[in-house]
PDB file of C-alpha atoms and ligand atoms in Angstrom:
ATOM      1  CA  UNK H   1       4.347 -19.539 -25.446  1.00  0.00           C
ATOM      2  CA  UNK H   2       3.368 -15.866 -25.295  1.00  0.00           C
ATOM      3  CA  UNK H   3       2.099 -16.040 -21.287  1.00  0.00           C
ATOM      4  CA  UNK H   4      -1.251 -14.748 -22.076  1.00  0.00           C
ATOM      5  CA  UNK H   5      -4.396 -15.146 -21.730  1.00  0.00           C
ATOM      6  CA  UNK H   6      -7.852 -13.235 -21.930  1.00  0.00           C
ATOM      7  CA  UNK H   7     -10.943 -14.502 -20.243  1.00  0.00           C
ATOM      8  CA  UNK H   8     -14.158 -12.962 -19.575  1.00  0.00           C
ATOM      9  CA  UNK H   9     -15.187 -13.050 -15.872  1.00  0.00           C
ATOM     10  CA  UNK H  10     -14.856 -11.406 -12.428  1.00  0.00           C
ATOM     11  CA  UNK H  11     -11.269 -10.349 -11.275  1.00  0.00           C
ATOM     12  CA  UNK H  12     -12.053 -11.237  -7.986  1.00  0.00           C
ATOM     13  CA  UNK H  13     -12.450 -14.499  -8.419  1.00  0.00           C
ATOM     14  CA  UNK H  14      -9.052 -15.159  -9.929  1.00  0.00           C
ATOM     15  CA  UNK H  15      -6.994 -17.770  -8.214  1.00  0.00           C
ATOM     16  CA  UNK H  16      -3.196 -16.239  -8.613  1.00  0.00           C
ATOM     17  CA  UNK H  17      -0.807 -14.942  -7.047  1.00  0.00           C
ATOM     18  CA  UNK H  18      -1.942 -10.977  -7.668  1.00  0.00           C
ATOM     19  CA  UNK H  19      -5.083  -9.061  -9.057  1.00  0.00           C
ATOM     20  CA  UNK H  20      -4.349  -5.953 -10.003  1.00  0.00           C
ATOM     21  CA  UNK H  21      -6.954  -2.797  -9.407  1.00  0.00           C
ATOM     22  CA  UNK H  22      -7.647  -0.111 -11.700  1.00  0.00           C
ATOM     23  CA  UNK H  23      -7.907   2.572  -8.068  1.00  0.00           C
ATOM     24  CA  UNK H  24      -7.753   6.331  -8.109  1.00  0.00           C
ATOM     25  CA  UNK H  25      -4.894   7.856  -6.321  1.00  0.00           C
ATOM     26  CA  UNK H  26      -6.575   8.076  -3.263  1.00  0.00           C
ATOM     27  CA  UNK H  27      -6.088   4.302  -3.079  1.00  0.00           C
ATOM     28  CA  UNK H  28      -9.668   4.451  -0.749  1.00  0.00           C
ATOM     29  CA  UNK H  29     -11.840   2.726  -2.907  1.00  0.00           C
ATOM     30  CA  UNK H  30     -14.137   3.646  -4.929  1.00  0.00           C
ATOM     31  CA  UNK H  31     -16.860   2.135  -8.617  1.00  0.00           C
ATOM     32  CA  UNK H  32     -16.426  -0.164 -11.105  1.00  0.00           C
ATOM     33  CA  UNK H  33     -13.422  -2.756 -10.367  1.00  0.00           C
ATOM     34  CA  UNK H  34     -12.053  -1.125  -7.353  1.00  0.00           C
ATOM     35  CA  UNK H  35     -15.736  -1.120  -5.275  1.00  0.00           C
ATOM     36  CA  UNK H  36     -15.956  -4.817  -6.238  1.00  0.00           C
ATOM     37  CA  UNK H  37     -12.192  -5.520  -5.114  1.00  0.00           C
ATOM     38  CA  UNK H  38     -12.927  -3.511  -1.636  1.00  0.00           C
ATOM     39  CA  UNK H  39     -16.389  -5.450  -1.182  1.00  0.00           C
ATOM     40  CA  UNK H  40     -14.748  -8.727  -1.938  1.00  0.00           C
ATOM     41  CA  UNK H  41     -11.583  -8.524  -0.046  1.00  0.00           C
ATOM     42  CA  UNK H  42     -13.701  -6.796   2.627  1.00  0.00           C
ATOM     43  CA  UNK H  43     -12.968  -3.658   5.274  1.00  0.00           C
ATOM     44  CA  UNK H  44      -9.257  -4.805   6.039  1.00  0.00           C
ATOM     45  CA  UNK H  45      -7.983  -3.745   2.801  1.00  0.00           C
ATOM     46  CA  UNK H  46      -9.490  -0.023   3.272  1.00  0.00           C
ATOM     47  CA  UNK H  47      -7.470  -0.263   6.197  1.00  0.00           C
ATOM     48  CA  UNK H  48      -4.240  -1.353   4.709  1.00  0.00           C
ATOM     49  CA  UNK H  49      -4.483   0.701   1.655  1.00  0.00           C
ATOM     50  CA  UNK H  50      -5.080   3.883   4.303  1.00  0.00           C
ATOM     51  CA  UNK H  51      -1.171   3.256   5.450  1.00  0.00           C
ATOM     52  CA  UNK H  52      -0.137   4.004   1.926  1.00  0.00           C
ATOM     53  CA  UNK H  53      -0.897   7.310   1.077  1.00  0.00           C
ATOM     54  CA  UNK H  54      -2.211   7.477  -2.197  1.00  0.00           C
ATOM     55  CA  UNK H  55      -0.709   6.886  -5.515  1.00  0.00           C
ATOM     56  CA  UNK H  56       0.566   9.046  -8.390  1.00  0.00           C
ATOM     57  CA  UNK H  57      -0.955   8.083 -12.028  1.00  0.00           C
ATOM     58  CA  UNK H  58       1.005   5.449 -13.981  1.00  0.00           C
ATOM     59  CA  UNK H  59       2.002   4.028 -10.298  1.00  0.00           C
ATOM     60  CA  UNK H  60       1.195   1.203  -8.118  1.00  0.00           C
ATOM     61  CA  UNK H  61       1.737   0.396  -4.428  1.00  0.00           C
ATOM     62  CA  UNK H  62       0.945  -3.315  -3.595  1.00  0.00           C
ATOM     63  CA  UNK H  63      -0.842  -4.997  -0.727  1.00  0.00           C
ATOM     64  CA  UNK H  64      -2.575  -8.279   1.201  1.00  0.00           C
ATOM     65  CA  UNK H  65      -5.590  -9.815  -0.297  1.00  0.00           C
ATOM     66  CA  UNK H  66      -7.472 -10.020   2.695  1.00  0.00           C
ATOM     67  CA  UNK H  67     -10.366 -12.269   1.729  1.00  0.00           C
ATOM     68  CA  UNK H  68      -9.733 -12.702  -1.571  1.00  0.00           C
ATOM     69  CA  UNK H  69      -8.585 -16.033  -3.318  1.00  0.00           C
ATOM     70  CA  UNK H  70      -4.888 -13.922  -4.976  1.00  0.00           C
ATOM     71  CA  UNK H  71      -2.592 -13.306  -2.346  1.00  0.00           C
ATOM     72  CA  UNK H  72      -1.476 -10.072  -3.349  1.00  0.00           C
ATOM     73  CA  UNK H  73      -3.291  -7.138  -4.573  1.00  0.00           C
ATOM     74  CA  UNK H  74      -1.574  -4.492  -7.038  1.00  0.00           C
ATOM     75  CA  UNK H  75      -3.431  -1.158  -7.082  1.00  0.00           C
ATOM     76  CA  UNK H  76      -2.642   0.957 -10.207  1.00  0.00           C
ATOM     77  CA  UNK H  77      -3.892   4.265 -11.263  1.00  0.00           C
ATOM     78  CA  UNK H  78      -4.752   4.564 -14.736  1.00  0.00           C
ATOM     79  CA  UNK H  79      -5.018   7.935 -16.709  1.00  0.00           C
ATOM     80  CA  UNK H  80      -7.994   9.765 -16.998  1.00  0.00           C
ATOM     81  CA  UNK H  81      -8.830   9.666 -21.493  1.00  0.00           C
ATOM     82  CA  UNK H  82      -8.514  13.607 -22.147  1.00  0.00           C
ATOM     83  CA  UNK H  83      -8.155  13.021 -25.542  1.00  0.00           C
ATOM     84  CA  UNK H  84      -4.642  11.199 -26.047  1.00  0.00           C
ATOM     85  CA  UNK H  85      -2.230  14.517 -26.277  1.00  0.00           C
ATOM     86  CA  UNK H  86      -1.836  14.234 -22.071  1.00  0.00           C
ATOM     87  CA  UNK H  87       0.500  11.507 -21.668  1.00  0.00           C
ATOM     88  CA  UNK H  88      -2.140   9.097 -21.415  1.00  0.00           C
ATOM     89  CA  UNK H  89      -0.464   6.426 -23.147  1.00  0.00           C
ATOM     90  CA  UNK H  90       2.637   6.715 -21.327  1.00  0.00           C
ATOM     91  CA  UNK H  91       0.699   6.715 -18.241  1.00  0.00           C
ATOM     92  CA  UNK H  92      -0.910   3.627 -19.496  1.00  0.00           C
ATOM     93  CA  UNK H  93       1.819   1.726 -20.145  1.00  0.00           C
ATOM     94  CA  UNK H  94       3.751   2.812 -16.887  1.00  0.00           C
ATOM     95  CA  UNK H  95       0.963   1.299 -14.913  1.00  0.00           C
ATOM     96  CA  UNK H  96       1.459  -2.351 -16.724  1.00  0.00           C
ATOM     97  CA  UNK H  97       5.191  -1.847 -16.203  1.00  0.00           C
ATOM     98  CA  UNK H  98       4.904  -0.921 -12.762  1.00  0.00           C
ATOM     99  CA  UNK H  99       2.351  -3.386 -11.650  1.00  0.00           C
ATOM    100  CA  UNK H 100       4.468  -6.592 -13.029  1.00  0.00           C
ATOM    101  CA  UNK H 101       7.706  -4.969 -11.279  1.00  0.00           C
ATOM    102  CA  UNK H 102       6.225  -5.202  -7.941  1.00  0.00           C
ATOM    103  CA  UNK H 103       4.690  -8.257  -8.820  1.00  0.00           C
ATOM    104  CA  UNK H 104       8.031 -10.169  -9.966  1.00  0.00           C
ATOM    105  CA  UNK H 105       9.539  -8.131  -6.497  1.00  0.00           C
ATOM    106  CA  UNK H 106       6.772 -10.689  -4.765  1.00  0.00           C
ATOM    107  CA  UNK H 107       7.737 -13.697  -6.429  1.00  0.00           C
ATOM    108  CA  UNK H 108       4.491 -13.543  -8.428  1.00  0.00           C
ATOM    109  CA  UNK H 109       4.591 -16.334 -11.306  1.00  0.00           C
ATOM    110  CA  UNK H 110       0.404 -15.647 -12.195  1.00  0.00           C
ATOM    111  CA  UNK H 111      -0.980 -11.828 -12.633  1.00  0.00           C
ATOM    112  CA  UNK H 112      -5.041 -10.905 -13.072  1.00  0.00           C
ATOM    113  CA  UNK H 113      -5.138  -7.544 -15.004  1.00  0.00           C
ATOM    114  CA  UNK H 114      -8.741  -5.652 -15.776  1.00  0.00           C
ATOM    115  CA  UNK H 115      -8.803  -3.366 -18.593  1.00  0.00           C
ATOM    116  CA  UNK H 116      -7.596  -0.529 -16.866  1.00  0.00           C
ATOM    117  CA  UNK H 117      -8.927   2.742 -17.784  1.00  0.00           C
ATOM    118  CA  UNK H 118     -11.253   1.478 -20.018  1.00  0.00           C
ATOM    119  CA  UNK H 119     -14.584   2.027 -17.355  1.00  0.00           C
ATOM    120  CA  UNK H 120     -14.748   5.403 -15.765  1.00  0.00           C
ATOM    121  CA  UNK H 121     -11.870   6.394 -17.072  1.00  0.00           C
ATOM    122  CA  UNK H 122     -12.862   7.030 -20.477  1.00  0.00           C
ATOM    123  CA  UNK H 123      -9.685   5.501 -22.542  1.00  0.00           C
ATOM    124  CA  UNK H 124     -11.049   3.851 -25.999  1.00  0.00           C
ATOM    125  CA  UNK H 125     -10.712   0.154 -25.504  1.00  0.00           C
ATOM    126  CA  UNK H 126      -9.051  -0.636 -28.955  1.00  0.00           C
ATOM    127  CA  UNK H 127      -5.994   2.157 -28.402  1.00  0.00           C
ATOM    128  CA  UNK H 128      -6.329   0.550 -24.459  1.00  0.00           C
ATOM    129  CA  UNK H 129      -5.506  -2.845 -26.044  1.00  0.00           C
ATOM    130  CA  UNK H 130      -2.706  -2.310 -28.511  1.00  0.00           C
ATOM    131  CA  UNK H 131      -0.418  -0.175 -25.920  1.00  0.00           C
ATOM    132  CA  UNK H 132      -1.607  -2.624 -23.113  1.00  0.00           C
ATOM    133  CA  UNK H 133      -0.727  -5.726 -25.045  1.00  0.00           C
ATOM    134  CA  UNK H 134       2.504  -4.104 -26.773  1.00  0.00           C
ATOM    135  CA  UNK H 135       3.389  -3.216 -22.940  1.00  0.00           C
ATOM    136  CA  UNK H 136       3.095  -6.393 -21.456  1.00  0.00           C
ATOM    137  CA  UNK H 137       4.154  -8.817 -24.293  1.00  0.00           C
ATOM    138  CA  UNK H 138       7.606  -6.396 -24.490  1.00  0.00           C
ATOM    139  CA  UNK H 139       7.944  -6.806 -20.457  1.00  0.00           C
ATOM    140  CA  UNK H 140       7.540 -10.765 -20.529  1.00  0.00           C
ATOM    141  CA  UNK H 141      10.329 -10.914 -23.639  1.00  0.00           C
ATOM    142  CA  UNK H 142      12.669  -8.700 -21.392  1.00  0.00           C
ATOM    143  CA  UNK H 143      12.108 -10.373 -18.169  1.00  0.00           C
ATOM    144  CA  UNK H 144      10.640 -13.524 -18.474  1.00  0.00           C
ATOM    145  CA  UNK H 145       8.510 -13.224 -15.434  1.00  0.00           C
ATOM    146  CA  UNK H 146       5.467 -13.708 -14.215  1.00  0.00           C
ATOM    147  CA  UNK H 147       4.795 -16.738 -16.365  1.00  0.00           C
ATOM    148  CA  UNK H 148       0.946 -16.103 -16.887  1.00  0.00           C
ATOM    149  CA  UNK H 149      -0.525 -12.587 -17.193  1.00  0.00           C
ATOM    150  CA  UNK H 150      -4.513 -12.914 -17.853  1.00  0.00           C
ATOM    151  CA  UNK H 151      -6.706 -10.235 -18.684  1.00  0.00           C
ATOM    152  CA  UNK H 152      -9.992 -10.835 -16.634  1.00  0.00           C
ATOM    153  CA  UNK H 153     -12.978  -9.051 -18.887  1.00  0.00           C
ATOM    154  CA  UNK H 154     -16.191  -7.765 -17.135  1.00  0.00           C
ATOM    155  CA  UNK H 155     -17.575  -6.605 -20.039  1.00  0.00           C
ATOM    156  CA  UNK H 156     -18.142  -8.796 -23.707  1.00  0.00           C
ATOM    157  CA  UNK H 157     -16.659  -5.832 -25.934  1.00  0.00           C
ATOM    158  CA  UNK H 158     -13.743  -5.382 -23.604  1.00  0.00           C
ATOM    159  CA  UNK H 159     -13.048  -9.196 -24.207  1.00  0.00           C
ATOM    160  CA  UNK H 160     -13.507  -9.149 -27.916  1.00  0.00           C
ATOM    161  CA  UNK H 161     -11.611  -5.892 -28.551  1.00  0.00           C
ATOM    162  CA  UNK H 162      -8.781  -7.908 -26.936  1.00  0.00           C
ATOM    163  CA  UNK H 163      -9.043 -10.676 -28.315  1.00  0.00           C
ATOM    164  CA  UNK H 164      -8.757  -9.117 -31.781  1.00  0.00           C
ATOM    165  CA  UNK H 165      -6.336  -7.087 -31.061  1.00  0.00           C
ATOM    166  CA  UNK H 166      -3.883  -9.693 -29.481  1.00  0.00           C
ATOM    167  CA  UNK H 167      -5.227 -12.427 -32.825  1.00  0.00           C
ATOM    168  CA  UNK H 168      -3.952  -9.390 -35.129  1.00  0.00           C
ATOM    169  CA  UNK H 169      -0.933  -8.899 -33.670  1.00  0.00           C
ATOM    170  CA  UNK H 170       0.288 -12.739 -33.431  1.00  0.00           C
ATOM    171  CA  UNK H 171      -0.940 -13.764 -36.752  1.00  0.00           C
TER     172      UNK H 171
HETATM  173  N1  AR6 E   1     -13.721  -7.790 -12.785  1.00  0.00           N
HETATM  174  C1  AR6 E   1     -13.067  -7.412 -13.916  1.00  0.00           C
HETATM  175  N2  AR6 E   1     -13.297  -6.245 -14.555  1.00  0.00           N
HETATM  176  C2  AR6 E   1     -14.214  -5.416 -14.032  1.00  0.00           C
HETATM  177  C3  AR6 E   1     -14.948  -5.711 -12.846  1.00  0.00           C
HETATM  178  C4  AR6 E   1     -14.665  -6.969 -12.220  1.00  0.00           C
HETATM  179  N3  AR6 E   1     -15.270  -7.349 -11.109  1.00  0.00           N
HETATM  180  N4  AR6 E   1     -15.797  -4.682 -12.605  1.00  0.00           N
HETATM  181  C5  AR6 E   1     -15.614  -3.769 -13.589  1.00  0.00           C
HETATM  182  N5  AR6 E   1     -14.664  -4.215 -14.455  1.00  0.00           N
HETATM  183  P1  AR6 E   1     -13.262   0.934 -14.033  1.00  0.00           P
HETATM  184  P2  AR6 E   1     -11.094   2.842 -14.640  1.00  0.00           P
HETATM  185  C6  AR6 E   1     -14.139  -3.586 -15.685  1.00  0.00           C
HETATM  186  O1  AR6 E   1     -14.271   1.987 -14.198  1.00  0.00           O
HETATM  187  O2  AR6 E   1     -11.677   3.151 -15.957  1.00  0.00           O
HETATM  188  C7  AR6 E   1     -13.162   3.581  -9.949  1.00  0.00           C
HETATM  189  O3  AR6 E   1     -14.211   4.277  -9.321  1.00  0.00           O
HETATM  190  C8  AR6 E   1     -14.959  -2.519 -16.367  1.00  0.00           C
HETATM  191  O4  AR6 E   1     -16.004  -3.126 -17.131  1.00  0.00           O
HETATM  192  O5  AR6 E   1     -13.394  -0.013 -12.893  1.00  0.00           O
HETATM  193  O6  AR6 E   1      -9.613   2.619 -14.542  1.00  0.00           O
HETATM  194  C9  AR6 E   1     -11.799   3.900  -9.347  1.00  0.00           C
HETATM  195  O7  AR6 E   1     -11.872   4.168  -7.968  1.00  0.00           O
HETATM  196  C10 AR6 E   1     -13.900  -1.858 -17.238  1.00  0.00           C
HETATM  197  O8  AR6 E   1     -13.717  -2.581 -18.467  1.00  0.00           O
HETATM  198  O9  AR6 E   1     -11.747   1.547 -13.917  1.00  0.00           O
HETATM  199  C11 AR6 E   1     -11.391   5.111 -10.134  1.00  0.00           C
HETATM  200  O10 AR6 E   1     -11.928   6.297  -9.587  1.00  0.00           O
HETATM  201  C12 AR6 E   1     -12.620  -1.992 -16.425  1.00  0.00           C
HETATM  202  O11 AR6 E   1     -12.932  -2.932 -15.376  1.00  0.00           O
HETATM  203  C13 AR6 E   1     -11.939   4.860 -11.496  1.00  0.00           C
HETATM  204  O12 AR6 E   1     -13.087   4.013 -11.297  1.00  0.00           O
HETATM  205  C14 AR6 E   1     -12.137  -0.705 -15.789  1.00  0.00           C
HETATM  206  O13 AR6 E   1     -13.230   0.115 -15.401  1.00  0.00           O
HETATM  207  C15 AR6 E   1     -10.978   4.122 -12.391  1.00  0.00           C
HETATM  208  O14 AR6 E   1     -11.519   4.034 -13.682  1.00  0.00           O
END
């Protein structure tokens, strides 16, 4: 049992223990996933995620779901694509890593990731979903934990780029 799924759908809708946002380092909000997080969990997560401070790139600081269905929320900063020679995929993979730490720290058994980066951020989906599959299928073998990781795709060639990528690489 590999722990993983892919689904196309919206990430707030998920019903698991923690969604994860792709967020800037503000951490105030902002397009894409983390407007429709902040609109969804609604103004009491601005106000939580104000207390933290920001968040370096290839971090993640964790907080309440407010009004959403996952109790936890996991905001991440992905890399801005600047052409791969940046530490992008480092940062990449450091926000997968980080992200399932604090949400094993929680007691998390079921994890929502988007495809983060992918949107504003500019990183090519299929180089996205070999290092973010490769990430999190090496994390689960090491630690076991959460039991269910699920990719939640807003977008139909996020979902089949995945898809592909994670058929290739378990055939
Ligand atoms: N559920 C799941 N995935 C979604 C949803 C949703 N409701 N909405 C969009 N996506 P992006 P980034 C997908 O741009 O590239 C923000 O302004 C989207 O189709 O949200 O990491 C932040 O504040 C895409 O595949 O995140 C930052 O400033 C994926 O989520 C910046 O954008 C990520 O796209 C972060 O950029």
């Amino acid at each position: 049992m590999s722990g993983i799924e892919i689904v196309r759908g919206d990430i707030t809708a998920q019903e698991v223990d923690a969604i994860v946002n792709a967020a800037n380092e503000s951490l105030l909000g902002g397009g894409g996933v983390d407007g429709a997080i902040h609109r969804s969990a609604g103004p009491d997560l601005l106000e939580e995620c104000r207390g933290l401070g920001g968040c370096p790139t290839g971090q993640a600081r964790i907080t309440h779901g407010h009004r959403l269905p996952a109790k936890y929320i996991i905001h991440t900063v992905g890399p801005i694509w600047r052409g791969g020679g940046a530490g992008e995929p480092e940062f990449l993979a450091s926000c997968y890593r980080s992200s399932l730490t604090l949400a094993r720290d929680r007691g998390c058994e079921t994890v929502a990731f988007p495809a983060i980066s992918c949107g504003a951020y500019g990183y090519p989906l299929r180089k996205a979903a070999e290092l973010s599959l490769a990430t999190v299928r090496e994390e689960l073998d090491e630690h076991g934990l959460p039991a269910l990781v699920r990719w939640v795709m807003f977008d139909e060639e996020a979902y089949r780029t995945w898809v592909e990528v994670q058929a290739s690489s378990t055939s």
